Amino acid sequence: DAMVIQNPRYQVTQFGKPVTLSCSQTLNHNVMYWYQQKSSQAPKLLFHYYDKDFNNEADTPDNFQSRRPNTSFCFLDIRSPGLGDAAMYLCATSRARGVQETQYFGPGTRLLVL
Amino acid sequence: GENVEQHPSTLSVQEGDSAVIKCTYSDSASNYFPWYKQELGKRPQLIIDIRSNVGEKKDQRIAVTLNKTAKHFSLHITETQPEDSAVYFCAASRVGAAGNKLTFGGGTRVLVKP
């Protein structure tokens, strides 16, 4: 089945220790998004890629970086995780930009920072 | 930027009754309005969406209405069932060259009591 896959589903890291979360998709969608969702809150967009074109949100901390080596994969790098970065990280995809396209979410990676 | 307000934050209904969730948005250029359902620990899943050229859309027990003049849209769930219990998020998007960035409302926790 075509889908959005996130690995790992749960990630424990230490304060200040870099961590990478991964997302892959079999939908062949051009656009991939990373959202941060804290407990009982709405998802908050961090950045998105349209093909290789990277679009950062103005309020996304520099501590968060992303890479998209090919259409199928996208990575979220947290360079120095703080306690406040503990959250669910959701990857989403959509077919195109500039049209009213549905975003499909992956199952998320829950990050715990010790 | 866009701002989406969602009310109520919690909603408790008796099984079989209707549930209504309301959202307002600030950017008159927003033109795409999806609703997502998120069960505990799971991904947001699209349940219905509406585009700005349509005033109402229905899918079985779920309907969404859009009032562009007043900049508000609502989700209606009829004949609620226990499996409708979840957090519901509305979102607004101004689809264009800059991307399809979803701005979410704060969420409504719906509890359907048997």
Tab-separated table of C-alpha atoms in Angstrom:
chain	number	residue	atom	x	y	z
A	1	ASP	CA	0.000	0.000	0.000
A	2	ALA	CA	1.187	3.492	-0.815
A	3	MET	CA	1.895	5.332	2.375
A	4	VAL	CA	3.975	7.681	4.482
A	5	ILE	CA	6.384	5.844	6.783
A	6	GLN	CA	8.268	7.262	9.727
A	7	ASN	CA	11.135	5.681	11.600
A	8	PRO	CA	11.655	5.195	14.387
A	9	ARG	CA	8.211	5.407	15.993
A	10	TYR	CA	9.794	6.220	19.336
A	11	GLN	CA	13.143	7.898	19.875
A	12	VAL	CA	14.898	8.578	23.145
A	13	THR	CA	17.860	10.920	23.129
A	14	GLN	CA	19.936	12.769	25.658
A	15	PHE	CA	19.950	16.505	26.159
A	16	GLY	CA	22.267	17.988	23.534
A	17	LYS	CA	22.831	14.744	21.616
A	18	PRO	CA	22.025	15.078	17.900
A	19	VAL	CA	19.172	12.997	16.614
A	20	THR	CA	17.791	12.262	13.150
A	21	LEU	CA	14.244	11.284	12.337
A	22	SER	CA	13.346	9.827	8.970
A	23	CYS	CA	10.340	9.851	6.691
A	24	SER	CA	9.763	7.956	3.498
A	25	GLN	CA	6.854	7.870	1.102
A	26	THR	CA	5.669	5.614	-1.654
A	27	LEU	CA	3.100	8.112	-2.936
A	28	ASN	CA	5.594	9.817	-5.267
A	29	HIS	CA	4.453	13.172	-3.909
A	30	ASN	CA	6.449	16.294	-4.690
A	31	VAL	CA	5.925	18.019	-1.367
A	32	MET	CA	7.059	16.794	2.039
A	33	TYR	CA	6.373	18.574	5.322
A	34	TRP	CA	7.652	18.306	8.871
A	35	TYR	CA	5.370	19.233	11.754
A	36	GLN	CA	5.997	19.346	15.487
A	37	GLN	CA	3.072	18.430	17.727
A	38	LYS	CA	3.280	18.868	21.471
A	39	SER	CA	0.844	17.244	23.835
A	40	SER	CA	-2.737	18.522	23.488
A	41	GLN	CA	-1.705	21.037	20.823
A	42	ALA	CA	-2.167	21.376	17.099
A	43	PRO	CA	0.596	20.383	14.686
A	44	LYS	CA	2.970	23.225	13.934
A	45	LEU	CA	4.738	23.393	10.576
A	46	LEU	CA	8.530	23.491	10.816
A	47	PHE	CA	9.426	23.448	7.119
A	48	HIS	CA	8.596	21.821	3.828
A	49	TYR	CA	10.232	20.736	0.597
A	50	TYR	CA	8.795	21.176	-2.840
A	51	ASP	CA	10.976	18.739	-4.731
A	52	LYS	CA	14.441	19.995	-3.679
A	53	ASP	CA	13.237	23.505	-2.904
A	54	PHE	CA	13.489	23.994	0.875
A	55	ASN	CA	11.038	26.337	2.641
A	56	ASN	CA	11.689	27.182	6.265
A	57	GLU	CA	9.080	28.693	8.559
A	58	ALA	CA	10.188	32.016	10.031
A	59	ASP	CA	9.844	30.830	13.619
A	60	THR	CA	11.517	27.446	13.228
A	61	PRO	CA	14.609	27.379	15.471
A	62	ASP	CA	18.014	26.965	13.821
A	63	ASN	CA	18.393	23.825	15.905
A	64	PHE	CA	16.117	22.090	13.405
A	65	GLN	CA	17.449	21.175	9.985
A	66	SER	CA	16.174	19.018	7.171
A	67	ARG	CA	17.498	17.053	4.225
A	68	ARG	CA	15.752	15.558	1.254
A	69	PRO	CA	18.197	13.425	-0.713
A	70	ASN	CA	15.559	12.161	-3.144
A	71	THR	CA	11.821	12.215	-3.785
A	72	SER	CA	11.080	9.375	-1.408
A	73	PHE	CA	13.033	10.348	1.696
A	74	CYS	CA	13.164	13.318	4.005
A	75	PHE	CA	15.090	13.684	7.272
A	76	LEU	CA	14.670	15.919	10.283
A	77	ASP	CA	17.886	16.654	12.158
A	78	ILE	CA	17.795	18.143	15.624
A	79	ARG	CA	21.327	19.326	16.292
A	80	SER	CA	21.170	19.854	20.044
A	81	PRO	CA	17.866	18.642	21.476
A	82	GLY	CA	16.572	20.434	24.510
A	83	LEU	CA	13.886	19.316	26.931
A	84	GLY	CA	11.435	21.576	25.112
A	85	ASP	CA	11.922	19.626	21.894
A	86	ALA	CA	10.200	16.565	23.295
A	87	ALA	CA	7.172	16.145	21.063
A	88	MET	CA	5.578	14.089	18.317
A	89	TYR	CA	7.155	14.814	14.945
A	90	LEU	CA	4.853	14.279	12.005
A	91	CYS	CA	5.842	13.992	8.384
A	92	ALA	CA	3.253	14.714	5.724
A	93	THR	CA	3.177	14.705	1.947
A	94	SER	CA	1.064	16.229	-0.772
A	95	ARG	CA	1.094	15.775	-4.476
A	96	ALA	CA	1.791	19.313	-5.553
A	97	ARG	CA	2.182	22.873	-4.462
A	98	GLY	CA	-0.019	25.657	-5.691
A	99	VAL	CA	-3.131	23.520	-5.873
A	100	GLN	CA	-5.570	22.464	-3.207
A	101	GLU	CA	-4.034	19.148	-2.389
A	102	THR	CA	-4.674	16.895	0.557
A	103	GLN	CA	-1.817	16.373	2.991
A	104	TYR	CA	-1.283	12.789	4.122
A	105	PHE	CA	0.372	12.282	7.475
A	106	GLY	CA	2.739	9.584	8.612
A	107	PRO	CA	2.285	7.855	12.000
A	108	GLY	CA	4.766	10.179	13.684
A	109	THR	CA	7.907	9.753	15.769
A	110	ARG	CA	7.575	10.468	19.459
A	111	LEU	CA	10.789	12.047	20.729
A	112	LEU	CA	11.761	11.922	24.372
A	113	VAL	CA	14.695	14.013	25.592
A	114	LEU	CA	16.335	12.952	28.838
B	1	GLY	CA	-0.065	35.260	8.644
B	2	GLU	CA	-3.153	33.117	8.954
B	3	ASN	CA	-4.770	32.578	12.343
B	4	VAL	CA	-7.388	29.888	12.959
B	5	GLU	CA	-9.572	29.843	16.064
B	6	GLN	CA	-11.484	26.673	16.943
B	7	HIS	CA	-14.342	26.214	19.416
B	8	PRO	CA	-15.179	24.511	21.643
B	9	SER	CA	-11.969	23.021	22.991
B	10	THR	CA	-13.883	20.092	24.478
B	11	LEU	CA	-17.252	18.665	23.539
B	12	SER	CA	-19.147	15.910	25.278
B	13	VAL	CA	-22.214	14.455	23.553
B	14	GLN	CA	-24.519	11.539	24.086
B	15	GLU	CA	-24.323	8.744	21.548
B	16	GLY	CA	-26.740	9.453	18.725
B	17	ASP	CA	-26.706	13.218	19.220
B	18	SER	CA	-25.072	15.695	16.855
B	19	ALA	CA	-21.746	17.453	17.366
B	20	VAL	CA	-20.799	20.814	15.889
B	21	ILE	CA	-17.326	22.343	15.859
B	22	LYS	CA	-16.731	25.869	14.618
B	23	CYS	CA	-13.625	27.558	13.230
B	24	THR	CA	-12.850	31.075	12.140
B	25	TYR	CA	-9.917	32.185	10.033
B	26	SER	CA	-8.301	35.540	9.471
B	27	ASP	CA	-6.817	35.455	5.961
B	28	SER	CA	-9.518	36.137	3.370
B	29	ALA	CA	-7.224	34.608	0.727
B	30	SER	CA	-7.406	31.157	2.352
B	31	ASN	CA	-9.104	28.802	-0.041
B	32	TYR	CA	-8.783	25.257	1.293
B	33	PHE	CA	-10.220	24.001	4.594
B	34	PRO	CA	-9.575	20.412	5.701
B	35	TRP	CA	-10.707	18.698	8.869
B	36	TYR	CA	-8.543	16.077	10.527
B	37	LYS	CA	-9.417	13.505	13.167
B	38	GLN	CA	-6.664	12.368	15.501
B	39	GLU	CA	-7.104	9.460	17.864
B	40	LEU	CA	-4.804	9.163	20.852
B	41	GLY	CA	-1.243	8.370	19.777
B	42	LYS	CA	-2.142	8.179	16.097
B	43	ARG	CA	-1.678	10.290	13.004
B	44	PRO	CA	-4.104	13.023	11.957
B	45	GLN	CA	-6.429	11.604	9.322
B	46	LEU	CA	-8.358	13.696	6.847
B	47	ILE	CA	-12.090	13.193	7.285
B	48	ILE	CA	-13.465	15.875	4.992
B	49	ASP	CA	-12.316	19.034	3.255
B	50	ILE	CA	-13.940	21.929	1.467
B	51	ARG	CA	-12.683	24.335	-1.123
B	52	SER	CA	-13.555	27.988	-1.283
B	53	ASN	CA	-15.810	27.670	-4.312
B	54	VAL	CA	-18.214	25.404	-2.384
B	55	GLY	CA	-20.512	26.323	0.502
B	56	GLU	CA	-21.288	22.872	1.835
B	57	LYS	CA	-20.070	19.327	1.497
B	58	LYS	CA	-21.419	16.119	2.994
B	59	ASP	CA	-20.025	12.626	3.399
B	60	GLN	CA	-22.377	10.230	5.180
B	61	ARG	CA	-22.633	11.433	8.794
B	62	ILE	CA	-20.130	14.251	8.351
B	63	ALA	CA	-20.762	17.632	6.778
B	64	VAL	CA	-18.801	20.850	6.523
B	65	THR	CA	-20.139	24.319	5.797
B	66	LEU	CA	-18.151	27.364	4.732
B	67	ASN	CA	-19.122	31.019	4.977
B	68	LYS	CA	-16.435	32.986	3.141
B	69	THR	CA	-17.974	36.349	3.921
B	70	ALA	CA	-17.880	35.726	7.638
B	71	LYS	CA	-14.653	33.700	7.379
B	72	HIS	CA	-15.894	30.740	9.306
B	73	PHE	CA	-16.455	27.067	8.663
B	74	SER	CA	-18.027	24.319	10.710
B	75	LEU	CA	-17.948	20.548	11.057
B	76	HIS	CA	-21.185	18.716	11.742
B	77	ILE	CA	-21.278	15.094	12.873
B	78	THR	CA	-24.709	13.510	13.074
B	79	GLU	CA	-25.739	10.332	14.885
B	80	THR	CA	-22.502	10.280	16.849
B	81	GLN	CA	-20.975	6.941	17.810
B	82	PRO	CA	-18.362	6.076	20.455
B	83	GLU	CA	-15.751	5.635	17.712
B	84	ASP	CA	-16.183	9.321	16.854
B	85	SER	CA	-14.391	10.127	20.120
B	86	ALA	CA	-11.110	11.806	19.181
B	87	VAL	CA	-9.471	15.221	18.782
B	88	TYR	CA	-10.639	17.096	15.699
B	89	PHE	CA	-8.554	19.802	14.055
B	90	CYS	CA	-9.712	22.304	11.495
B	91	ALA	CA	-7.154	23.933	9.238
B	92	ALA	CA	-6.939	26.654	6.640
B	93	SER	CA	-4.581	26.980	3.737
B	94	ARG	CA	-3.854	29.667	1.219
B	95	VAL	CA	-2.841	27.564	-1.671
B	96	GLY	CA	-0.399	29.289	-3.974
B	97	ALA	CA	3.111	29.477	-5.249
B	98	ALA	CA	4.551	29.668	-1.750
B	99	GLY	CA	3.107	26.312	-0.854
B	100	ASN	CA	0.124	24.690	0.785
B	101	LYS	CA	0.867	25.605	4.358
B	102	LEU	CA	-1.821	24.408	6.721
B	103	THR	CA	-2.586	26.544	9.747
B	104	PHE	CA	-4.401	24.454	12.329
B	105	GLY	CA	-6.965	25.427	14.878
B	106	GLY	CA	-6.304	24.494	18.479
B	107	GLY	CA	-8.327	21.287	18.330
B	108	THR	CA	-11.563	20.015	19.854
B	109	ARG	CA	-11.585	16.972	22.067
B	110	VAL	CA	-14.852	15.141	21.392
B	111	LEU	CA	-16.161	12.533	23.792
B	112	VAL	CA	-19.166	10.485	22.772
B	113	LYS	CA	-20.804	8.885	25.779
B	114	PRO	CA	-22.576	5.571	25.227
